[in-house]
Coordinates of C-alpha atoms in Angstrom, one line a residue:
X1317 CA -74.0 -0.2 -36.7
X1318 CA -71.7 2.8 -36.5
X1319 CA -70.5 4.7 -39.5
X1320 CA -66.8 4.2 -38.8
X1321 CA -66.6 1.3 -41.3
X1322 CA -65.2 -1.1 -38.7
X1323 CA -66.6 -4.5 -39.4
X1324 CA -68.2 -6.7 -36.8
X1325 CA -68.9 -10.4 -36.6
X1326 CA -72.6 -11.2 -36.1
X1327 CA -73.6 -14.1 -33.9
X1328 CA -75.5 -15.6 -36.9
X1329 CA -72.6 -15.5 -39.2
X1330 CA -71.4 -18.9 -40.5
X1331 CA -68.3 -20.1 -38.8
X1332 CA -67.1 -21.7 -41.9
X1333 CA -68.0 -19.4 -44.7
X1334 CA -65.2 -17.5 -46.6
X1335 CA -67.0 -14.2 -46.3
X1336 CA -65.2 -11.1 -44.8
X1337 CA -67.9 -9.5 -42.8
X1338 CA -67.4 -5.7 -42.7
X1339 CA -67.0 -6.1 -39.0
X1340 CA -65.6 -9.6 -38.8
X1341 CA -62.0 -8.6 -38.3
X1342 CA -60.6 -9.1 -34.8
X1343 CA -58.1 -6.6 -33.4
X1344 CA -55.4 -9.2 -33.0
X1345 CA -53.4 -10.2 -36.0
X1346 CA -52.5 -13.9 -36.0
X1347 CA -48.8 -14.7 -36.3
X1348 CA -48.3 -15.2 -40.0
X1349 CA -47.7 -18.7 -41.2
X1350 CA -47.8 -20.5 -44.5
X1351 CA -49.7 -23.6 -45.7
X1352 CA -48.3 -24.9 -48.9
X1353 CA -48.2 -22.0 -51.3
X1354 CA -50.5 -19.9 -49.2
X1355 CA -49.8 -17.4 -46.4
X1356 CA -52.2 -17.0 -43.5
X1357 CA -52.8 -13.4 -42.7
X1358 CA -55.4 -13.0 -39.9
X1359 CA -58.6 -14.7 -38.6
X1360 CA -62.0 -13.8 -40.1
X1361 CA -64.3 -16.1 -38.2
X1362 CA -64.3 -19.0 -35.8
X1363 CA -66.9 -21.7 -35.0
X1364 CA -67.3 -25.1 -33.5
X1365 CA -65.8 -27.0 -36.5
X1366 CA -63.0 -24.7 -37.6
X1367 CA -61.8 -21.2 -38.3
X1368 CA -61.6 -19.1 -41.4
X1369 CA -58.6 -16.9 -42.2
X1370 CA -57.8 -14.3 -44.8
X1371 CA -54.8 -15.4 -46.8
X1372 CA -53.0 -15.0 -50.1
X1373 CA -51.3 -17.1 -52.7
X1374 CA -47.6 -16.4 -52.9
X1375 CA -46.6 -17.5 -56.4
X1376 CA -43.5 -17.1 -58.6
X1377 CA -42.7 -13.8 -60.2
X1378 CA -44.9 -11.8 -57.7
X1379 CA -48.1 -13.6 -58.6
X1380 CA -50.6 -13.0 -55.8
X1381 CA -54.2 -13.9 -55.1
X1382 CA -56.3 -13.2 -52.0
X1383 CA -57.9 -16.4 -50.6
X1384 CA -60.0 -17.6 -47.7
X1385 CA -58.3 -20.5 -45.7
X1386 CA -60.7 -22.6 -43.8
X1387 CA -59.0 -24.7 -41.2
X1388 CA -60.5 -27.8 -39.5
X1389 CA -59.8 -27.6 -35.7
X1390 CA -57.4 -30.2 -34.5
X1391 CA -59.7 -31.4 -31.8
X1392 CA -62.4 -32.2 -34.4
X1393 CA -63.6 -35.8 -34.5
X1394 CA -64.1 -38.3 -37.4
X1395 CA -67.6 -36.8 -38.1
X1396 CA -66.2 -33.3 -38.5
X1397 CA -63.3 -34.5 -40.6
X1398 CA -65.7 -36.4 -42.9
X1399 CA -67.9 -33.3 -43.3
X1400 CA -64.9 -31.2 -44.1
X1401 CA -63.7 -33.6 -46.7
X1402 CA -67.2 -33.9 -48.2
X1403 CA -67.3 -30.1 -48.6
X1404 CA -63.9 -30.1 -50.3
X1405 CA -64.9 -32.9 -52.7
X1406 CA -68.2 -31.4 -53.7
X1407 CA -67.4 -27.7 -53.8
X1408 CA -64.3 -28.4 -55.9
X1409 CA -66.5 -30.0 -58.6
X1410 CA -68.9 -27.0 -58.9
X1411 CA -67.8 -24.3 -61.3
X1412 CA -70.3 -21.5 -61.4
X1413 CA -70.1 -17.7 -60.9
X1414 CA -72.7 -17.9 -58.1
X1415 CA -70.8 -20.5 -56.1
X1416 CA -67.8 -19.8 -54.0
X1417 CA -64.9 -21.4 -55.8
X1418 CA -62.8 -24.0 -54.0
X1419 CA -59.2 -23.9 -55.1
X1420 CA -57.6 -26.9 -53.3
X1421 CA -57.4 -29.0 -50.2
X1422 CA -54.2 -29.2 -48.2
X1423 CA -53.3 -31.5 -45.3
X1424 CA -50.3 -30.3 -43.3
X1425 CA -49.2 -32.0 -40.1
X1426 CA -52.5 -33.8 -39.8
X1427 CA -54.6 -30.6 -40.1
X1428 CA -56.9 -30.0 -43.1
X1429 CA -57.0 -26.6 -44.9
X1430 CA -59.6 -25.8 -47.5
X1431 CA -58.5 -23.0 -49.8
X1432 CA -61.3 -20.9 -51.4
X1433 CA -61.8 -17.6 -53.1
X1434 CA -62.0 -14.7 -50.7
X1435 CA -65.3 -12.9 -50.9
X1436 CA -64.8 -9.3 -49.9
X1437 CA -68.2 -8.4 -48.6
X1438 CA -70.9 -9.4 -46.1
X1439 CA -73.5 -12.2 -45.7
X1440 CA -77.1 -11.6 -46.5
X1441 CA -77.8 -12.1 -42.8
X1442 CA -75.6 -9.2 -41.9
X1443 CA -77.2 -7.0 -44.5
X1444 CA -80.7 -7.8 -43.2
X1445 CA -79.7 -7.1 -39.6
X1446 CA -78.0 -3.9 -40.5
X1447 CA -80.9 -2.6 -42.5
X1448 CA -83.3 -3.5 -39.7
X1449 CA -81.2 -1.6 -37.2
X1450 CA -81.3 1.4 -39.5
X1451 CA -85.1 1.0 -39.8
X1452 CA -85.0 0.3 -43.6
X1453 CA -86.4 -2.5 -45.7
X1454 CA -84.6 -4.1 -48.6
X1455 CA -86.0 -3.1 -52.0
X1456 CA -88.2 -6.0 -53.3
X1457 CA -86.6 -5.8 -56.7
X1458 CA -83.2 -6.2 -55.2
X1459 CA -84.4 -9.1 -53.1
X1460 CA -85.8 -10.8 -56.2
X1461 CA -82.5 -10.3 -58.1
X1462 CA -80.4 -11.7 -55.2
X1463 CA -82.8 -14.7 -55.0
X1464 CA -82.4 -15.3 -58.7
X1465 CA -78.6 -15.4 -58.3
X1466 CA -78.8 -17.8 -55.4
X1467 CA -81.2 -20.1 -57.4
X1468 CA -78.7 -20.2 -60.3
X1469 CA -75.9 -21.3 -58.0
X1470 CA -78.1 -23.9 -56.4
X1471 CA -79.2 -25.2 -59.8
X1472 CA -75.5 -25.6 -60.8
X1473 CA -75.0 -27.7 -57.7
X1474 CA -78.1 -29.8 -58.2
X1475 CA -77.2 -30.5 -61.8
X1476 CA -73.7 -31.6 -61.0
X1477 CA -72.7 -34.8 -62.8
X1478 CA -69.9 -37.3 -62.6
X1479 CA -67.5 -37.7 -65.5
X1480 CA -69.5 -40.8 -66.6
X1481 CA -72.6 -38.5 -66.9
X1482 CA -74.4 -39.8 -63.8
X1483 CA -76.1 -37.2 -61.7
X1484 CA -74.7 -36.6 -58.2
X1485 CA -78.2 -35.6 -56.9
X1486 CA -76.6 -33.1 -54.6
X1487 CA -78.6 -31.4 -51.9
X1488 CA -77.0 -28.4 -50.1
X1489 CA -79.1 -28.9 -46.9
X1490 CA -77.8 -25.6 -45.4
X1491 CA -79.3 -22.8 -47.5
X1492 CA -79.5 -19.8 -45.1
X1493 CA -78.8 -16.1 -45.1
X1494 CA -75.4 -16.8 -43.5
X1495 CA -74.4 -18.9 -46.5
X1496 CA -75.5 -16.3 -49.1
X1497 CA -72.5 -14.0 -49.6
X1498 CA -72.6 -10.5 -51.1
X1499 CA -69.4 -9.0 -52.4
X1500 CA -68.8 -5.3 -52.2
X1501 CA -68.7 -5.2 -56.0
X1502 CA -72.2 -6.6 -56.2
X1503 CA -71.8 -10.3 -56.8
X1504 CA -73.8 -13.1 -55.1
X1505 CA -72.4 -16.4 -54.0
X1506 CA -73.7 -19.6 -52.4
X1507 CA -71.2 -20.9 -49.8
X1508 CA -70.6 -23.7 -47.4
X1509 CA -71.3 -27.2 -48.7
X1510 CA -70.1 -28.7 -45.5
X1511 CA -73.3 -30.6 -44.8
X1512 CA -74.3 -31.2 -48.4
X1513 CA -75.9 -34.5 -49.1
X1514 CA -74.5 -36.6 -51.9
X1515 CA -76.6 -39.8 -52.2
X1516 CA -74.2 -41.2 -54.9
X1517 CA -71.2 -41.1 -52.5
X1518 CA -72.9 -41.3 -49.1
X1519 CA -74.7 -44.6 -49.5
X1520 CA -73.3 -45.7 -46.1
X1521 CA -74.6 -42.6 -44.2
X1522 CA -76.9 -43.7 -41.4
X1523 CA -80.5 -42.5 -41.6
X1524 CA -82.0 -40.4 -38.9
X1525 CA -79.2 -37.8 -39.0
X1526 CA -80.4 -34.2 -39.1
X1527 CA -77.9 -31.6 -40.4
X1528 CA -78.3 -27.9 -41.1
X1529 CA -79.9 -24.9 -39.4
X1530 CA -83.4 -25.9 -38.1
X1531 CA -85.0 -22.5 -38.8
X1532 CA -84.4 -23.1 -42.6
X1533 CA -85.1 -26.8 -42.8
X1534 CA -87.9 -28.3 -45.0
X1535 CA -90.5 -30.4 -43.2
X1536 CA -89.0 -33.6 -44.6
X1537 CA -85.5 -32.6 -43.5
X1538 CA -86.6 -32.2 -39.8
X1539 CA -87.7 -35.8 -40.0
X1540 CA -84.4 -36.9 -41.5
X1541 CA -86.3 -38.3 -44.4
X1542 CA -84.9 -38.8 -47.9
X1543 CA -84.2 -35.4 -49.6
X1544 CA -84.0 -34.0 -53.1
X1545 CA -83.4 -30.6 -54.5
X1546 CA -86.8 -29.3 -53.6
X1547 CA -85.7 -29.3 -49.9
X1548 CA -83.2 -26.6 -50.8
X1549 CA -86.1 -24.6 -52.5
X1550 CA -88.0 -24.6 -49.3
X1551 CA -85.0 -23.1 -47.5
X1552 CA -84.6 -20.5 -50.3
X1553 CA -88.3 -19.5 -49.7
X1554 CA -87.5 -18.9 -46.0
X1555 CA -84.5 -16.8 -47.0
X1556 CA -86.6 -14.6 -49.4
X1557 CA -89.5 -14.3 -47.0
X1558 CA -87.1 -13.0 -44.2
X1559 CA -85.3 -10.6 -46.6
X1560 CA -88.7 -9.1 -47.6
X1561 CA -90.1 -8.8 -44.1
X1562 CA -86.9 -8.2 -42.1
X1563 CA -88.1 -10.8 -39.6
X1564 CA -87.3 -14.5 -38.9
X1565 CA -90.0 -16.8 -40.1
X1566 CA -89.8 -20.1 -38.2
X1567 CA -87.2 -19.5 -35.6
X1568 CA -88.5 -20.4 -32.1
X1569 CA -87.3 -20.4 -28.5
X1570 CA -85.9 -23.9 -28.9
X1571 CA -85.3 -26.6 -31.6
X1572 CA -88.6 -28.3 -30.7
X1573 CA -90.5 -25.0 -31.0
X1574 CA -88.8 -24.2 -34.3
X1575 CA -89.8 -27.7 -35.7
X1576 CA -93.3 -27.2 -34.5
X1577 CA -93.6 -23.9 -36.3
X1578 CA -92.3 -25.4 -39.5
X1579 CA -95.0 -28.0 -39.5
X1580 CA -97.9 -25.9 -38.2
X1581 CA -97.3 -22.2 -39.1
X1582 CA -98.8 -20.9 -42.3
X1583 CA -96.3 -18.3 -43.6
X1584 CA -97.8 -14.8 -43.4
X1585 CA -98.2 -12.7 -46.6
X1586 CA -95.4 -10.1 -46.8
X1587 CA -97.8 -7.7 -48.5
X1588 CA -99.7 -7.2 -45.3
X1589 CA -96.8 -5.1 -44.1
X1590 CA -95.3 -4.1 -47.4
X1591 CA -98.0 -3.6 -50.1
X1592 CA -95.4 -2.5 -52.6
X1593 CA -94.1 -6.0 -52.9
X1594 CA -95.2 -7.5 -56.3
X1595 CA -97.9 -10.1 -56.0
X1596 CA -96.1 -12.5 -58.3
X1597 CA -93.0 -12.3 -56.1
X1598 CA -95.1 -13.2 -53.0
X1599 CA -96.8 -16.0 -54.8
X1600 CA -93.5 -17.5 -55.8
X1601 CA -92.1 -17.3 -52.3
X1602 CA -95.2 -18.9 -50.8
X1603 CA -95.1 -21.7 -53.4
X1604 CA -91.5 -22.5 -52.4
X1605 CA -92.7 -22.7 -48.7
X1606 CA -95.3 -25.4 -49.5
X1607 CA -95.1 -28.2 -46.9
X1608 CA -95.6 -30.9 -49.6
X1609 CA -92.6 -31.0 -51.9
X1610 CA -94.8 -31.8 -54.8
X1611 CA -96.4 -28.4 -54.5
X1612 CA -93.0 -26.6 -54.8
X1613 CA -91.3 -25.6 -58.1
X1614 CA -89.6 -28.5 -59.8
X1615 CA -86.1 -27.1 -59.6
X1616 CA -84.0 -24.0 -58.9
X1617 CA -83.8 -23.0 -62.5
X1618 CA -87.6 -22.6 -62.6
X1619 CA -87.3 -20.3 -59.5
X1620 CA -84.6 -18.2 -61.1
X1621 CA -86.6 -17.8 -64.3
X1622 CA -89.7 -16.8 -62.4
X1623 CA -87.8 -14.2 -60.4
X1624 CA -86.4 -12.7 -63.5
X1625 CA -89.8 -12.6 -65.0
X1626 CA -91.1 -10.7 -61.9
X1627 CA -88.4 -8.0 -62.5
X1628 CA -89.4 -7.7 -66.2
X1629 CA -93.1 -7.5 -65.4
X1630 CA -92.4 -4.7 -62.9
X1631 CA -90.1 -2.9 -65.3
X1632 CA -87.2 -3.1 -62.8
X1633 CA -83.6 -3.2 -64.0
X1634 CA -81.4 -4.4 -61.2
X1635 CA -77.8 -5.6 -61.5
X1636 CA -74.5 -5.7 -59.5
X1637 CA -74.2 -1.9 -59.4
X1638 CA -77.4 -1.6 -57.4
X1639 CA -76.3 -4.2 -54.8
X1640 CA -72.8 -2.6 -54.6
X1641 CA -74.4 0.9 -54.0
X1642 CA -76.6 -0.5 -51.2
X1643 CA -73.7 -2.2 -49.5
X1644 CA -71.6 1.0 -49.7
X1645 CA -74.4 2.9 -48.1
X1646 CA -74.9 0.5 -45.2
X1647 CA -71.2 -0.3 -44.7
X1648 CA -69.4 2.9 -45.5
X1649 CA -65.6 2.5 -45.5
X1650 CA -65.8 -1.3 -44.8
X1651 CA -64.1 -2.3 -48.0
X1652 CA -61.3 0.2 -47.5
X1653 CA -60.8 -0.9 -43.9
X1654 CA -60.6 -4.6 -45.1
X1655 CA -58.0 -3.8 -47.8
X1656 CA -56.0 -1.7 -45.3
X1657 CA -56.1 -4.5 -42.8
X1658 CA -54.9 -7.0 -45.5
X1659 CA -52.1 -4.6 -46.5
X1660 CA -50.9 -4.3 -42.9
X1661 CA -50.9 -8.0 -42.4
X1662 CA -48.9 -8.6 -45.6
X1663 CA -46.4 -5.9 -44.6
X1664 CA -46.0 -7.6 -41.2
X1665 CA -45.7 -11.0 -42.8
X1666 CA -43.0 -9.8 -45.3
X1667 CA -40.9 -7.9 -42.8
X1668 CA -38.8 -10.9 -41.6
X1669 CA -38.4 -12.2 -45.1
X1670 CA -37.3 -8.7 -46.3
X1671 CA -34.6 -8.6 -43.6
X1672 CA -33.4 -12.1 -44.7
X1673 CA -33.3 -11.0 -48.3
X1674 CA -31.2 -8.0 -47.3
X1675 CA -28.6 -10.2 -45.5
X1676 CA -28.4 -12.7 -48.3
X1677 CA -28.2 -9.9 -50.9
X1678 CA -25.2 -8.2 -49.3
X1679 CA -22.1 -8.1 -51.6
X1680 CA -19.1 -10.2 -50.6
X1681 CA -16.1 -8.5 -49.1
X1682 CA -14.0 -6.5 -51.6
X1683 CA -11.0 -8.8 -51.1
X1684 CA -13.1 -11.6 -52.7
X1685 CA -13.4 -9.7 -55.9
X1686 CA -9.7 -8.8 -56.0
X1687 CA -8.7 -12.5 -55.5
X1688 CA -11.1 -13.5 -58.2
X1689 CA -9.6 -11.0 -60.6
X1690 CA -6.0 -12.1 -59.8
X1691 CA -6.9 -15.8 -60.3
X1692 CA -8.6 -15.1 -63.6
X1693 CA -5.7 -13.1 -65.0
X1694 CA -3.1 -15.7 -63.9
X1695 CA -5.1 -18.5 -65.4
X1696 CA -4.7 -17.3 -69.0
X1697 CA -1.9 -15.4 -70.8
X1698 CA -4.5 -14.3 -73.4
X1699 CA -6.5 -12.2 -71.0
X1700 CA -5.8 -8.5 -71.3
X1701 CA -3.7 -7.1 -68.4
X1702 CA -5.9 -5.3 -65.9
X1703 CA -4.8 -2.1 -64.1
X1704 CA -3.0 -2.9 -60.9
X1705 CA -5.0 -2.3 -57.7
X1706 CA -4.0 0.5 -55.5
X1707 CA -3.5 -1.9 -52.7
X1708 CA -0.5 -3.5 -54.5
X1709 CA 1.4 -0.3 -55.3
X1710 CA 3.4 -0.2 -52.0
X1711 CA 4.6 -3.7 -52.6
X1712 CA 5.7 -2.8 -56.1
X1713 CA 7.6 0.2 -54.8
X1714 CA 9.5 -2.1 -52.4
X1715 CA 10.2 -4.6 -55.1
X1716 CA 11.5 -1.9 -57.4
X1717 CA 13.8 -0.5 -54.7
X1718 CA 15.3 -3.9 -54.1
X1719 CA 15.9 -4.5 -57.8
X1720 CA 17.7 -1.2 -58.2
X1721 CA 19.8 -1.9 -55.1
X1722 CA 20.8 -5.3 -56.5
X1723 CA 21.8 -3.8 -59.8
X1724 CA 23.9 -1.1 -58.2
X1725 CA 25.6 -3.6 -56.0
X1726 CA 26.4 -5.8 -58.9
X1727 CA 27.9 -2.9 -60.9
X1728 CA 30.0 -1.7 -58.0
X1729 CA 31.4 -5.2 -57.5
X1730 CA 33.1 -5.4 -60.9
X1731 CA 36.9 -6.0 -60.9
X1732 CA 39.2 -3.3 -62.3
X1733 CA 41.8 -0.6 -61.3
X1734 CA 40.7 2.1 -59.1
X1735 CA 41.0 4.7 -61.8
X1736 CA 38.6 2.8 -64.0
X1737 CA 36.2 2.4 -61.2
X1738 CA 36.4 6.1 -60.5
X1739 CA 35.8 7.0 -64.1
X1740 CA 32.8 4.7 -64.3
X1741 CA 31.4 6.1 -61.1
X1742 CA 31.7 9.7 -62.2
X1743 CA 30.1 8.9 -65.6
X1744 CA 27.3 7.0 -64.0
X1745 CA 26.7 9.8 -61.5
X1746 CA 26.1 12.3 -64.4
X1747 CA 23.8 9.9 -66.2
X1748 CA 20.5 8.2 -65.2
X1749 CA 20.7 5.2 -62.9
X1750 CA 22.0 2.3 -64.8
X1751 CA 19.2 -0.2 -65.4
X1752 CA 19.7 -2.8 -68.1
X1753 CA 17.3 -2.4 -71.0
X1754 CA 14.7 -5.2 -71.4
X1755 CA 15.4 -5.4 -75.1
X1756 CA 19.2 -5.8 -74.9
X1757 CA 21.3 -8.4 -73.0
X1758 CA 23.8 -7.2 -70.5
X1759 CA 27.3 -6.3 -71.7
X1760 CA 29.8 -9.1 -71.6
X1761 CA 32.2 -6.9 -69.6
X1762 CA 29.6 -6.3 -66.9
X1763 CA 29.0 -8.8 -64.2
X1764 CA 25.7 -10.5 -65.0
X1765 CA 22.9 -10.3 -62.5
X1766 CA 22.7 -13.5 -60.5
X1767 CA 19.3 -15.2 -61.2
X1768 CA 18.6 -15.7 -57.6
X1769 CA 18.8 -11.9 -57.0
X1770 CA 15.9 -11.1 -59.3
X1771 CA 12.7 -10.8 -57.2
X1772 CA 9.9 -13.1 -58.3
X1773 CA 7.4 -10.6 -57.0
X1774 CA 8.0 -8.1 -59.8
X1775 CA 4.9 -7.9 -61.9
X1776 CA 4.9 -7.7 -65.8
X1777 CA 4.9 -4.3 -67.4
X1778 CA 1.4 -2.8 -67.7
X1779 CA -0.2 -3.0 -71.1
X1780 CA 0.0 0.2 -73.3
X1781 CA -3.7 0.6 -72.9
X1782 CA -3.2 1.2 -69.2
X1783 CA -4.0 5.0 -68.6
X1784 CA -1.4 5.0 -65.8
X1785 CA 1.4 3.8 -68.1
X1786 CA 3.8 6.4 -69.5
X1787 CA 6.4 5.3 -72.0
X1788 CA 9.9 6.2 -70.5
X1789 CA 12.6 7.9 -72.6
X1790 CA 15.3 5.6 -73.9
X1791 CA 18.1 5.2 -71.3
X1792 CA 21.8 5.1 -72.4
X1793 CA 23.6 1.8 -72.1
X1794 CA 25.9 1.5 -69.1
X1795 CA 29.6 2.6 -69.7
X1796 CA 32.2 0.0 -70.3
X1797 CA 34.9 -0.1 -67.7
X1798 CA 38.5 0.4 -68.9
X1799 CA 40.5 -2.8 -69.5
X1800 CA 42.6 -3.8 -66.6
X1801 CA 46.4 -3.2 -66.7
X1802 CA 47.2 -6.6 -65.2
X1803 CA 46.2 -10.0 -66.2
X1804 CA 42.5 -10.3 -67.0
X1805 CA 40.3 -12.0 -64.3
X1806 CA 38.8 -15.4 -64.9
X1807 CA 35.5 -15.0 -66.7
X1808 CA 32.4 -15.7 -64.8
X1809 CA 30.1 -18.1 -66.7
X1810 CA 26.8 -16.4 -67.7
X1811 CA 23.5 -18.1 -66.8
X1812 CA 21.9 -20.0 -69.6
X1813 CA 18.9 -17.7 -69.4
X1814 CA 19.0 -14.2 -68.0
X1815 CA 16.0 -11.9 -68.4
X1816 CA 16.1 -8.2 -68.1
X1817 CA 14.3 -6.4 -65.3
X1818 CA 11.1 -4.8 -66.7
X1819 CA 10.5 -1.1 -66.3
X1820 CA 8.0 -0.4 -63.5
X1821 CA 6.1 2.8 -63.8
X1822 CA 5.9 4.2 -60.3

């Protein structure tokens, strides 16, 4: 593998596992869609039964979580659907740090989606192949530590119990390097319970059905016989043997050849090629590979404890940091490339939604705000007067001019001798324009302003708090015209309610 950090999908990689192989990232990004609360980003792997995509949980208040979304192909038959549902039911019940966590099962438009935690790393199969290509062997202590983590995860599955306390007697049936996932931060997971056997729930399953990868099957599994947890221990022995030697153990040219080798081939001692491997580790691996299940360890917990004892006896201290360092050396830049790919996919997925939010978030036209303010002020007399908008000033100027013209016309139309009119006109010319005071009623000798001539568009006087308002100087009352020399004209009845014209600060 090159050192550019670009991940590749190996032919042996599980088509259903939620692992992100460092190279298992196609160049084409799948059109983003959503399934329930989850957003599909891009495809990770594809197989005969379904596809696995990288995705993320889109929750409220920007809560996010990266997930693996396993989708059952729409053309899958009843058998594939049953296996998919079996994996969802079983894996959802197992809660262990060495088992890939299943979050939920979603059915949308007839398609099943299994939501799992996204393991950012590689499979053990990919690590073994990459190390072999580089001419390196995996450190025996690290292999023993990985095997102990796998055994712990298997034991949690084997010990799974129903709420009533009854054992499920679960058998994985597909323990293989492809289903051992290694995260870049050094954690180990068992994945893919799609062909797991649950005798408690699968009582109607026909006998004679063989499921799993033949190269990792126990002898009894190749015969479709009844299985127990010790069948998974045989498969784990094959996985450890191949990790130590860097070679496949039973895989033949055909299924028949593979089955023949399982029944007839005595596993070679790994120490023949690698003397540095501890004897106790080889003895444990060969014990797991015993053809008779009675000769194998009793359970996976016994295997995990024996592997930890090997490390203690050899004085080896191995943990997640050692595995993380090994992955970083064999897959430089792979983790960064994956995270960059995820970030790009998220950006592309959010682009249309971002534009939509921008359109929705635009402020309404300014006229809407003005209308709202006007309606609010008119609805209550107790609301403080707001400054008049600049857009209304031209109308106020027109209204003021009309009012002044009406007042002047009314004053000029008063009856009286020409001399009196001239005197009044000369006095009015030397004074300010005669506008009746709002606080005083018009003089009885002056012709009252007809009610219909007062414009209803004139707005109230601005409040004193208005910064644009300037209190005007007091204006003198209009002069009284001289009494006529002839008989007085008939009085004009005053309106029952005459209001003064308010001062408008222009």
